[in-house]
PDB file of N, CA, C and O in Angstrom:
ATOM      1  N   ASP A  28      -6.752  23.192 -20.402  1.00 59.00           N
ATOM      2  CA  ASP A  28      -6.020  22.459 -19.383  1.00 59.00           C
ATOM      3  C   ASP A  28      -5.355  21.222 -19.997  1.00 59.00           C
ATOM      4  O   ASP A  28      -5.933  20.570 -20.845  1.00 59.00           O
ATOM      5  N   THR A  29      -4.167  20.963 -19.523  1.00 66.00           N
ATOM      6  CA  THR A  29      -3.448  19.786 -19.985  1.00 66.00           C
ATOM      7  C   THR A  29      -3.344  18.798 -18.835  1.00 66.00           C
ATOM      8  O   THR A  29      -2.910  19.149 -17.739  1.00 66.00           O
ATOM      9  N   ALA A  30      -3.759  17.570 -19.082  1.00 73.00           N
ATOM     10  CA  ALA A  30      -3.683  16.530 -18.054  1.00 73.00           C
ATOM     11  C   ALA A  30      -2.237  16.118 -17.850  1.00 73.00           C
ATOM     12  O   ALA A  30      -1.452  16.069 -18.796  1.00 73.00           O
ATOM     13  N   CYS A  31      -1.895  15.850 -16.630  1.00 74.00           N
ATOM     14  CA  CYS A  31      -0.541  15.396 -16.293  1.00 74.00           C
ATOM     15  C   CYS A  31      -0.571  13.879 -16.157  1.00 74.00           C
ATOM     16  O   CYS A  31      -1.183  13.336 -15.246  1.00 74.00           O
ATOM     17  N   THR A  32       0.044  13.209 -17.096  1.00 72.00           N
ATOM     18  CA  THR A  32       0.094  11.758 -17.073  1.00 72.00           C
ATOM     19  C   THR A  32       1.546  11.313 -17.053  1.00 72.00           C
ATOM     20  O   THR A  32       2.297  11.626 -17.977  1.00 72.00           O
ATOM     21  N   PRO A  33       1.961  10.623 -15.991  1.00 65.00           N
ATOM     22  CA  PRO A  33       3.350  10.168 -15.948  1.00 65.00           C
ATOM     23  C   PRO A  33       3.639   9.199 -17.090  1.00 65.00           C
ATOM     24  O   PRO A  33       2.798   8.373 -17.443  1.00 65.00           O
ATOM     25  N   THR A  34       4.819   9.314 -17.671  1.00 74.00           N
ATOM     26  CA  THR A  34       5.180   8.406 -18.757  1.00 74.00           C
ATOM     27  C   THR A  34       5.667   7.072 -18.212  1.00 74.00           C
ATOM     28  O   THR A  34       5.561   6.059 -18.873  1.00 74.00           O
ATOM     29  N   VAL A  35       6.217   7.083 -17.006  1.00 74.00           N
ATOM     30  CA  VAL A  35       6.648   5.853 -16.350  1.00 74.00           C
ATOM     31  C   VAL A  35       6.037   5.849 -14.960  1.00 74.00           C
ATOM     32  O   VAL A  35       6.320   6.744 -14.162  1.00 74.00           O
ATOM     33  N   PRO A  36       5.166   4.870 -14.670  1.00 73.00           N
ATOM     34  CA  PRO A  36       4.572   4.855 -13.330  1.00 73.00           C
ATOM     35  C   PRO A  36       5.629   4.572 -12.268  1.00 73.00           C
ATOM     36  O   PRO A  36       6.583   3.835 -12.510  1.00 73.00           O
ATOM     37  N   GLY A  37       5.460   5.179 -11.112  1.00 77.00           N
ATOM     38  CA  GLY A  37       6.374   4.923 -10.002  1.00 77.00           C
ATOM     39  C   GLY A  37       6.090   3.581  -9.366  1.00 77.00           C
ATOM     40  O   GLY A  37       5.056   2.962  -9.609  1.00 77.00           O
ATOM     41  N   PRO A  38       7.002   3.129  -8.532  1.00 84.00           N
ATOM     42  CA  PRO A  38       6.792   1.849  -7.870  1.00 84.00           C
ATOM     43  C   PRO A  38       5.757   1.976  -6.759  1.00 84.00           C
ATOM     44  O   PRO A  38       5.570   3.052  -6.186  1.00 84.00           O
ATOM     45  N   GLY A  39       5.099   0.889  -6.456  1.00 84.00           N
ATOM     46  CA  GLY A  39       4.191   0.862  -5.313  1.00 84.00           C
ATOM     47  C   GLY A  39       4.955   0.438  -4.075  1.00 84.00           C
ATOM     48  O   GLY A  39       6.070  -0.086  -4.158  1.00 84.00           O
ATOM     49  N   ALA A  40       4.362   0.675  -2.927  1.00 86.00           N
ATOM     50  CA  ALA A  40       4.988   0.252  -1.678  1.00 86.00           C
ATOM     51  C   ALA A  40       5.088  -1.273  -1.657  1.00 86.00           C
ATOM     52  O   ALA A  40       4.167  -1.965  -2.108  1.00 86.00           O
ATOM     53  N   PRO A  41       6.188  -1.807  -1.159  1.00 88.00           N
ATOM     54  CA  PRO A  41       6.306  -3.269  -1.046  1.00 88.00           C
ATOM     55  C   PRO A  41       5.136  -3.833  -0.233  1.00 88.00           C
ATOM     56  O   PRO A  41       4.708  -3.222   0.758  1.00 88.00           O
ATOM     57  N   SER A  42       4.608  -4.959  -0.648  1.00 90.00           N
ATOM     58  CA  SER A  42       3.392  -5.506  -0.030  1.00 90.00           C
ATOM     59  C   SER A  42       3.562  -5.827   1.451  1.00 90.00           C
ATOM     60  O   SER A  42       2.586  -5.806   2.195  1.00 90.00           O
ATOM     61  N   SER A  43       4.762  -6.096   1.896  1.00 94.00           N
ATOM     62  CA  SER A  43       4.969  -6.440   3.306  1.00 94.00           C
ATOM     63  C   SER A  43       5.133  -5.208   4.197  1.00 94.00           C
ATOM     64  O   SER A  43       5.077  -5.314   5.422  1.00 94.00           O
ATOM     65  N   PHE A  44       5.326  -4.031   3.608  1.00 95.00           N
ATOM     66  CA  PHE A  44       5.558  -2.826   4.397  1.00 95.00           C
ATOM     67  C   PHE A  44       4.250  -2.358   5.038  1.00 95.00           C
ATOM     68  O   PHE A  44       3.165  -2.560   4.502  1.00 95.00           O
ATOM     69  N   VAL A  45       4.376  -1.710   6.206  1.00 96.00           N
ATOM     70  CA  VAL A  45       3.220  -1.241   6.947  1.00 96.00           C
ATOM     71  C   VAL A  45       3.393   0.245   7.283  1.00 96.00           C
ATOM     72  O   VAL A  45       4.517   0.739   7.379  1.00 96.00           O
ATOM     73  N   LEU A  46       2.268   0.946   7.453  1.00 96.00           N
ATOM     74  CA  LEU A  46       2.321   2.361   7.810  1.00 96.00           C
ATOM     75  C   LEU A  46       2.705   2.524   9.273  1.00 96.00           C
ATOM     76  O   LEU A  46       2.159   1.852  10.142  1.00 96.00           O
ATOM     77  N   HIS A  47       3.641   3.415   9.528  1.00 97.00           N
ATOM     78  CA  HIS A  47       4.034   3.752  10.893  1.00 97.00           C
ATOM     79  C   HIS A  47       4.277   5.246  10.981  1.00 97.00           C
ATOM     80  O   HIS A  47       4.709   5.874  10.013  1.00 97.00           O
ATOM     81  N   THR A  48       4.045   5.806  12.150  1.00 97.00           N
ATOM     82  CA  THR A  48       4.354   7.200  12.408  1.00 97.00           C
ATOM     83  C   THR A  48       5.811   7.312  12.827  1.00 97.00           C
ATOM     84  O   THR A  48       6.290   6.519  13.646  1.00 97.00           O
ATOM     85  N   ILE A  49       6.508   8.282  12.267  1.00 97.00           N
ATOM     86  CA  ILE A  49       7.916   8.509  12.591  1.00 97.00           C
ATOM     87  C   ILE A  49       7.965   9.415  13.825  1.00 97.00           C
ATOM     88  O   ILE A  49       7.265  10.407  13.907  1.00 97.00           O
ATOM     89  N   THR A  50       8.837   9.067  14.785  1.00 98.00           N
ATOM     90  CA  THR A  50       8.831   9.732  16.084  1.00 98.00           C
ATOM     91  C   THR A  50       9.986  10.701  16.303  1.00 98.00           C
ATOM     92  O   THR A  50      10.150  11.224  17.404  1.00 98.00           O
ATOM     93  N   CYS A  51      10.807  10.941  15.282  1.00 97.00           N
ATOM     94  CA  CYS A  51      11.896  11.912  15.420  1.00 97.00           C
ATOM     95  C   CYS A  51      12.257  12.471  14.045  1.00 97.00           C
ATOM     96  O   CYS A  51      11.965  11.856  13.031  1.00 97.00           O
ATOM     97  N   ASP A  52      12.868  13.644  14.036  1.00 97.00           N
ATOM     98  CA  ASP A  52      13.422  14.187  12.802  1.00 97.00           C
ATOM     99  C   ASP A  52      14.698  13.414  12.512  1.00 97.00           C
ATOM    100  O   ASP A  52      15.574  13.325  13.378  1.00 97.00           O
ATOM    101  N   VAL A  53      14.802  12.858  11.314  1.00 97.00           N
ATOM    102  CA  VAL A  53      15.942  11.991  11.020  1.00 97.00           C
ATOM    103  C   VAL A  53      16.250  12.008   9.526  1.00 97.00           C
ATOM    104  O   VAL A  53      15.339  12.026   8.696  1.00 97.00           O
ATOM    105  N   PRO A  54      17.542  12.003   9.166  1.00 97.00           N
ATOM    106  CA  PRO A  54      17.875  11.864   7.740  1.00 97.00           C
ATOM    107  C   PRO A  54      17.616  10.434   7.278  1.00 97.00           C
ATOM    108  O   PRO A  54      17.600   9.506   8.094  1.00 97.00           O
ATOM    109  N   VAL A  55      17.414  10.281   5.995  1.00 97.00           N
ATOM    110  CA  VAL A  55      17.306   8.952   5.395  1.00 97.00           C
ATOM    111  C   VAL A  55      18.720   8.531   5.001  1.00 97.00           C
ATOM    112  O   VAL A  55      19.480   9.329   4.448  1.00 97.00           O
ATOM    113  N   TYR A  56      19.070   7.296   5.292  1.00 97.00           N
ATOM    114  CA  TYR A  56      20.414   6.775   5.021  1.00 97.00           C
ATOM    115  C   TYR A  56      20.388   5.833   3.825  1.00 97.00           C
ATOM    116  O   TYR A  56      19.378   5.194   3.537  1.00 97.00           O
ATOM    117  N   ASN A  57      21.522   5.725   3.150  1.00 96.00           N
ATOM    118  CA  ASN A  57      21.622   4.903   1.941  1.00 96.00           C
ATOM    119  C   ASN A  57      21.730   3.415   2.245  1.00 96.00           C
ATOM    120  O   ASN A  57      21.569   2.587   1.353  1.00 96.00           O
ATOM    121  N   ALA A  58      22.014   3.054   3.476  1.00 97.00           N
ATOM    122  CA  ALA A  58      22.164   1.661   3.901  1.00 97.00           C
ATOM    123  C   ALA A  58      22.042   1.623   5.417  1.00 97.00           C
ATOM    124  O   ALA A  58      22.205   2.662   6.079  1.00 97.00           O
ATOM    125  N   PRO A  59      21.784   0.463   6.008  1.00 97.00           N
ATOM    126  CA  PRO A  59      21.749   0.377   7.464  1.00 97.00           C
ATOM    127  C   PRO A  59      23.112   0.770   8.050  1.00 97.00           C
ATOM    128  O   PRO A  59      24.117   0.123   7.773  1.00 97.00           O
ATOM    129  N   GLY A  60      23.165   1.854   8.791  1.00 95.00           N
ATOM    130  CA  GLY A  60      24.418   2.343   9.340  1.00 95.00           C
ATOM    131  C   GLY A  60      25.283   3.049   8.322  1.00 95.00           C
ATOM    132  O   GLY A  60      26.451   3.306   8.559  1.00 95.00           O
ATOM    133  N   GLY A  61      24.700   3.395   7.175  1.00 96.00           N
ATOM    134  CA  GLY A  61      25.445   4.006   6.075  1.00 96.00           C
ATOM    135  C   GLY A  61      25.550   5.514   6.198  1.00 96.00           C
ATOM    136  O   GLY A  61      25.633   6.072   7.289  1.00 96.00           O
ATOM    137  N   GLU A  62      25.503   6.178   5.059  1.00 96.00           N
ATOM    138  CA  GLU A  62      25.650   7.628   4.977  1.00 96.00           C
ATOM    139  C   GLU A  62      24.290   8.282   4.749  1.00 96.00           C
ATOM    140  O   GLU A  62      23.459   7.754   4.007  1.00 96.00           O
ATOM    141  N   PRO A  63      24.063   9.476   5.358  1.00 96.00           N
ATOM    142  CA  PRO A  63      22.818  10.205   5.092  1.00 96.00           C
ATOM    143  C   PRO A  63      22.729  10.611   3.618  1.00 96.00           C
ATOM    144  O   PRO A  63      23.734  10.968   3.012  1.00 96.00           O
ATOM    145  N   ILE A  64      21.523  10.559   3.069  1.00 94.00           N
ATOM    146  CA  ILE A  64      21.280  10.985   1.692  1.00 94.00           C
ATOM    147  C   ILE A  64      20.999  12.493   1.725  1.00 94.00           C
ATOM    148  O   ILE A  64      20.104  12.946   2.442  1.00 94.00           O
ATOM    149  N   SER A  65      21.757  13.246   0.976  1.00 93.00           N
ATOM    150  CA  SER A  65      21.629  14.709   0.968  1.00 93.00           C
ATOM    151  C   SER A  65      20.202  15.134   0.631  1.00 93.00           C
ATOM    152  O   SER A  65      19.630  14.695  -0.373  1.00 93.00           O
ATOM    153  N   GLY A  66      19.637  15.963   1.495  1.00 91.00           N
ATOM    154  CA  GLY A  66      18.310  16.521   1.242  1.00 91.00           C
ATOM    155  C   GLY A  66      17.149  15.615   1.590  1.00 91.00           C
ATOM    156  O   GLY A  66      16.001  16.002   1.416  1.00 91.00           O
ATOM    157  N   ALA A  67      17.408  14.412   2.081  1.00 93.00           N
ATOM    158  CA  ALA A  67      16.330  13.471   2.405  1.00 93.00           C
ATOM    159  C   ALA A  67      16.168  13.385   3.921  1.00 93.00           C
ATOM    160  O   ALA A  67      16.986  12.774   4.605  1.00 93.00           O
ATOM    161  N   THR A  68      15.129  14.029   4.428  1.00 95.00           N
ATOM    162  CA  THR A  68      14.874  14.038   5.864  1.00 95.00           C
ATOM    163  C   THR A  68      13.421  13.687   6.134  1.00 95.00           C
ATOM    164  O   THR A  68      12.527  14.167   5.440  1.00 95.00           O
ATOM    165  N   ILE A  69      13.204  12.860   7.131  1.00 95.00           N
ATOM    166  CA  ILE A  69      11.866  12.497   7.582  1.00 95.00           C
ATOM    167  C   ILE A  69      11.606  13.313   8.845  1.00 95.00           C
ATOM    168  O   ILE A  69      12.490  13.480   9.682  1.00 95.00           O
ATOM    169  N   ARG A  70      10.390  13.811   8.990  1.00 97.00           N
ATOM    170  CA  ARG A  70      10.036  14.678  10.118  1.00 97.00           C
ATOM    171  C   ARG A  70       9.142  13.952  11.127  1.00 97.00           C
ATOM    172  O   ARG A  70       8.321  13.113  10.751  1.00 97.00           O
ATOM    173  N   THR A  71       9.296  14.328  12.386  1.00 98.00           N
ATOM    174  CA  THR A  71       8.454  13.806  13.457  1.00 98.00           C
ATOM    175  C   THR A  71       6.984  13.967  13.093  1.00 98.00           C
ATOM    176  O   THR A  71       6.572  15.030  12.635  1.00 98.00           O
ATOM    177  N   GLY A  72       6.216  12.903  13.285  1.00 97.00           N
ATOM    178  CA  GLY A  72       4.777  12.940  13.038  1.00 97.00           C
ATOM    179  C   GLY A  72       4.357  12.520  11.648  1.00 97.00           C
ATOM    180  O   GLY A  72       3.171  12.291  11.413  1.00 97.00           O
ATOM    181  N   GLN A  73       5.300  12.412  10.719  1.00 96.00           N
ATOM    182  CA  GLN A  73       4.945  11.936   9.378  1.00 96.00           C
ATOM    183  C   GLN A  73       4.652  10.441   9.426  1.00 96.00           C
ATOM    184  O   GLN A  73       5.154   9.723  10.295  1.00 96.00           O
ATOM    185  N   THR A  74       3.849   9.978   8.485  1.00 96.00           N
ATOM    186  CA  THR A  74       3.520   8.554   8.379  1.00 96.00           C
ATOM    187  C   THR A  74       4.125   8.015   7.091  1.00 96.00           C
ATOM    188  O   THR A  74       3.931   8.604   6.022  1.00 96.00           O
ATOM    189  N   TRP A  75       4.868   6.922   7.215  1.00 96.00           N
ATOM    190  CA  TRP A  75       5.548   6.320   6.066  1.00 96.00           C
ATOM    191  C   TRP A  75       5.358   4.805   6.079  1.00 96.00           C
ATOM    192  O   TRP A  75       5.166   4.203   7.137  1.00 96.00           O
ATOM    193  N   TYR A  76       5.452   4.198   4.897  1.00 97.00           N
ATOM    194  CA  TYR A  76       5.490   2.738   4.809  1.00 97.00           C
ATOM    195  C   TYR A  76       6.909   2.286   5.147  1.00 97.00           C
ATOM    196  O   TYR A  76       7.878   2.787   4.573  1.00 97.00           O
ATOM    197  N   VAL A  77       7.013   1.362   6.095  1.00 97.00           N
ATOM    198  CA  VAL A  77       8.311   0.832   6.507  1.00 97.00           C
ATOM    199  C   VAL A  77       8.257  -0.689   6.581  1.00 97.00           C
ATOM    200  O   VAL A  77       7.185  -1.281   6.727  1.00 97.00           O
ATOM    201  N   SER A  78       9.412  -1.299   6.513  1.00 97.00           N
ATOM    202  CA  SER A  78       9.508  -2.744   6.663  1.00 97.00           C
ATOM    203  C   SER A  78       9.180  -3.120   8.105  1.00 97.00           C
ATOM    204  O   SER A  78       9.623  -2.444   9.040  1.00 97.00           O
ATOM    205  N   PRO A  79       8.437  -4.205   8.305  1.00 97.00           N
ATOM    206  CA  PRO A  79       8.146  -4.641   9.669  1.00 97.00           C
ATOM    207  C   PRO A  79       9.328  -5.379  10.318  1.00 97.00           C
ATOM    208  O   PRO A  79       9.282  -5.703  11.500  1.00 97.00           O
ATOM    209  N   THR A  80      10.380  -5.609   9.551  1.00 97.00           N
ATOM    210  CA  THR A  80      11.519  -6.385  10.045  1.00 97.00           C
ATOM    211  C   THR A  80      12.786  -5.538  10.056  1.00 97.00           C
ATOM    212  O   THR A  80      13.401  -5.319   9.008  1.00 97.00           O
ATOM    213  N   PRO A  81      13.200  -5.037  11.224  1.00 97.00           N
ATOM    214  CA  PRO A  81      14.446  -4.270  11.310  1.00 97.00           C
ATOM    215  C   PRO A  81      15.657  -5.145  10.982  1.00 97.00           C
ATOM    216  O   PRO A  81      15.604  -6.376  11.086  1.00 97.00           O
ATOM    217  N   VAL A  82      16.746  -4.483  10.607  1.00 97.00           N
ATOM    218  CA  VAL A  82      18.005  -5.179  10.318  1.00 97.00           C
ATOM    219  C   VAL A  82      19.123  -4.525  11.131  1.00 97.00           C
ATOM    220  O   VAL A  82      19.007  -3.383  11.556  1.00 97.00           O
ATOM    221  N   SER A  83      20.194  -5.251  11.324  1.00 97.00           N
ATOM    222  CA  SER A  83      21.363  -4.702  12.015  1.00 97.00           C
ATOM    223  C   SER A  83      22.246  -3.992  11.010  1.00 97.00           C
ATOM    224  O   SER A  83      22.503  -4.505   9.923  1.00 97.00           O
ATOM    225  N   GLY A  84      22.715  -2.811  11.399  1.00 96.00           N
ATOM    226  CA  GLY A  84      23.597  -2.041  10.536  1.00 96.00           C
ATOM    227  C   GLY A  84      25.050  -2.324  10.825  1.00 96.00           C
ATOM    228  O   GLY A  84      25.392  -3.011  11.801  1.00 96.00           O
ATOM    229  N   SER A  85      25.909  -1.775  10.000  1.00 91.00           N
ATOM    230  CA  SER A  85      27.347  -1.931  10.176  1.00 91.00           C
ATOM    231  C   SER A  85      27.817  -1.293  11.481  1.00 91.00           C
ATOM    232  O   SER A  85      28.896  -1.605  11.979  1.00 91.00           O
ATOM    233  N   ASP A  86      26.970  -0.426  12.058  1.00 94.00           N
ATOM    234  CA  ASP A  86      27.294   0.231  13.319  1.00 94.00           C
ATOM    235  C   ASP A  86      26.768  -0.530  14.534  1.00 94.00           C
ATOM    236  O   ASP A  86      26.884  -0.086  15.659  1.00 94.00           O
ATOM    237  N   GLY A  87      26.133  -1.692  14.286  1.00 95.00           N
ATOM    238  CA  GLY A  87      25.592  -2.503  15.368  1.00 95.00           C
ATOM    239  C   GLY A  87      24.214  -2.070  15.844  1.00 95.00           C
ATOM    240  O   GLY A  87      23.641  -2.691  16.728  1.00 95.00           O
ATOM    241  N   GLU A  88      23.674  -1.007  15.268  1.00 97.00           N
ATOM    242  CA  GLU A  88      22.355  -0.501  15.645  1.00 97.00           C
ATOM    243  C   GLU A  88      21.267  -1.148  14.793  1.00 97.00           C
ATOM    244  O   GLU A  88      21.535  -1.735  13.749  1.00 97.00           O
ATOM    245  N   SER A  89      20.011  -0.986  15.227  1.00 98.00           N
ATOM    246  CA  SER A  89      18.852  -1.503  14.518  1.00 98.00           C
ATOM    247  C   SER A  89      18.356  -0.451  13.525  1.00 98.00           C
ATOM    248  O   SER A  89      18.164   0.716  13.888  1.00 98.00           O
ATOM    249  N   TRP A  90      18.136  -0.870  12.268  1.00 98.00           N
ATOM    250  CA  TRP A  90      17.699   0.019  11.190  1.00 98.00           C
ATOM    251  C   TRP A  90      16.453  -0.534  10.521  1.00 98.00           C
ATOM    252  O   TRP A  90      16.272  -1.748  10.417  1.00 98.00           O
ATOM    253  N   THR A  91      15.603   0.384  10.052  1.00 98.00           N
ATOM    254  CA  THR A  91      14.358   0.005   9.379  1.00 98.00           C
ATOM    255  C   THR A  91      14.359   0.569   7.965  1.00 98.00           C
ATOM    256  O   THR A  91      14.620   1.753   7.760  1.00 98.00           O
ATOM    257  N   GLU A  92      14.038  -0.291   7.008  1.00 97.00           N
ATOM    258  CA  GLU A  92      13.930   0.135   5.611  1.00 97.00           C
ATOM    259  C   GLU A  92      12.652   0.951   5.446  1.00 97.00           C
ATOM    260  O   GLU A  92      11.595   0.587   5.965  1.00 97.00           O
ATOM    261  N   ILE A  93      12.744   2.069   4.727  1.00 97.00           N
ATOM    262  CA  ILE A  93      11.609   2.972   4.534  1.00 97.00           C
ATOM    263  C   ILE A  93      11.350   3.155   3.041  1.00 97.00           C
ATOM    264  O   ILE A  93      12.273   3.359   2.265  1.00 97.00           O
ATOM    265  N   PHE A  94      10.076   3.055   2.662  1.00 95.00           N
ATOM    266  CA  PHE A  94       9.685   3.250   1.264  1.00 95.00           C
ATOM    267  C   PHE A  94       9.532   4.737   0.993  1.00 95.00           C
ATOM    268  O   PHE A  94       8.744   5.418   1.648  1.00 95.00           O
ATOM    269  N   ASN A  95      10.288   5.260   0.037  1.00 85.00           N
ATOM    270  CA  ASN A  95      10.269   6.697  -0.255  1.00 85.00           C
ATOM    271  C   ASN A  95       9.653   7.006  -1.615  1.00 85.00           C
ATOM    272  O   ASN A  95       9.904   8.061  -2.172  1.00 85.00           O
ATOM    273  N   ALA A  96       8.863   6.075  -2.141  1.00 82.00           N
ATOM    274  CA  ALA A  96       8.169   6.231  -3.424  1.00 82.00           C
ATOM    275  C   ALA A  96       9.126   6.272  -4.609  1.00 82.00           C
ATOM    276  O   ALA A  96       8.771   6.736  -5.681  1.00 82.00           O
ATOM    277  N   GLY A  97      10.327   5.786  -4.417  1.00 82.00           N
ATOM    278  CA  GLY A  97      11.304   5.695  -5.497  1.00 82.00           C
ATOM    279  C   GLY A  97      11.675   4.244  -5.732  1.00 82.00           C
ATOM    280  O   GLY A  97      11.131   3.329  -5.116  1.00 82.00           O
ATOM    281  N   TRP A  98      12.619   4.041  -6.615  1.00 84.00           N
ATOM    282  CA  TRP A  98      13.027   2.678  -6.955  1.00 84.00           C
ATOM    283  C   TRP A  98      14.032   2.106  -5.949  1.00 84.00           C
ATOM    284  O   TRP A  98      14.261   0.911  -5.908  1.00 84.00           O
ATOM    285  N   THR A  99      14.651   2.961  -5.138  1.00 88.00           N
ATOM    286  CA  THR A  99      15.608   2.513  -4.130  1.00 88.00           C
ATOM    287  C   THR A  99      15.142   3.018  -2.777  1.00 88.00           C
ATOM    288  O   THR A  99      14.962   4.217  -2.589  1.00 88.00           O
ATOM    289  N   ASN A 100      14.957   2.112  -1.823  1.00 92.00           N
ATOM    290  CA  ASN A 100      14.519   2.501  -0.492  1.00 92.00           C
ATOM    291  C   ASN A 100      15.706   2.938   0.354  1.00 92.00           C
ATOM    292  O   ASN A 100      16.831   2.527   0.129  1.00 92.00           O
ATOM    293  N   GLY A 101      15.404   3.741   1.370  1.00 96.00           N
ATOM    294  CA  GLY A 101      16.422   4.163   2.312  1.00 96.00           C
ATOM    295  C   GLY A 101      16.210   3.474   3.655  1.00 96.00           C
ATOM    296  O   GLY A 101      15.359   2.586   3.794  1.00 96.00           O
ATOM    297  N   PHE A 102      16.986   3.907   4.627  1.00 97.00           N
ATOM    298  CA  PHE A 102      16.900   3.330   5.977  1.00 97.00           C
ATOM    299  C   PHE A 102      16.911   4.442   7.007  1.00 97.00           C
ATOM    300  O   PHE A 102      17.543   5.483   6.802  1.00 97.00           O
ATOM    301  N   ILE A 103      16.203   4.209   8.113  1.00 97.00           N
ATOM    302  CA  ILE A 103      16.231   5.112   9.256  1.00 97.00           C
ATOM    303  C   ILE A 103      16.438   4.272  10.510  1.00 97.00           C
ATOM    304  O   ILE A 103      16.142   3.064  10.514  1.00 97.00           O
ATOM    305  N   PRO A 104      16.926   4.885  11.598  1.00 98.00           N
ATOM    306  CA  PRO A 104      17.063   4.127  12.839  1.00 98.00           C
ATOM    307  C   PRO A 104      15.696   3.601  13.308  1.00 98.00           C
ATOM    308  O   PRO A 104      14.695   4.320  13.274  1.00 98.00           O
ATOM    309  N   THR A 105      15.661   2.354  13.719  1.00 98.00           N
ATOM    310  CA  THR A 105      14.414   1.745  14.188  1.00 98.00           C
ATOM    311  C   THR A 105      13.844   2.501  15.385  1.00 98.00           C
ATOM    312  O   THR A 105      12.627   2.563  15.561  1.00 98.00           O
ATOM    313  N   SER A 106      14.700   3.143  16.164  1.00 97.00           N
ATOM    314  CA  SER A 106      14.238   3.897  17.329  1.00 97.00           C
ATOM    315  C   SER A 106      13.330   5.064  16.941  1.00 97.00           C
ATOM    316  O   SER A 106      12.617   5.602  17.787  1.00 97.00           O
ATOM    317  N   CYS A 107      13.321   5.454  15.671  1.00 97.00           N
ATOM    318  CA  CYS A 107      12.469   6.555  15.193  1.00 97.00           C
ATOM    319  C   CYS A 107      11.152   6.075  14.605  1.00 97.00           C
ATOM    320  O   CYS A 107      10.366   6.878  14.101  1.00 97.00           O
ATOM    321  N   VAL A 108      10.892   4.768  14.652  1.00 97.00           N
ATOM    322  CA  VAL A 108       9.673   4.209  14.094  1.00 97.00           C
ATOM    323  C   VAL A 108       8.705   3.921  15.231  1.00 97.00           C
ATOM    324  O   VAL A 108       9.008   3.155  16.141  1.00 97.00           O
ATOM    325  N   GLY A 109       7.532   4.577  15.203  1.00 92.00           N
ATOM    326  CA  GLY A 109       6.537   4.408  16.269  1.00 92.00           C
ATOM    327  C   GLY A 109       5.742   3.148  16.112  1.00 92.00           C
ATOM    328  O   GLY A 109       5.716   2.493  15.122  1.00 92.00           O
TER     329      GLY A 109
END
């Protein structure tokens, strides 16, 4: 057996982010009110680390930053955060 050891550790969730259940199927967006990221979808009932502080998007709606275990976070509509 060969052990799997990452050569570069991934980022941890931002310390201010909190776990929340997502309440709708929704794509992840590249910015508040931005464009959906191809292939990135959050499903109803999943639990994700999200920012406790929503922001206003270019569309005038409320958006929440979501930690996706990568170096760049995405955004989802705040209405989908339980």
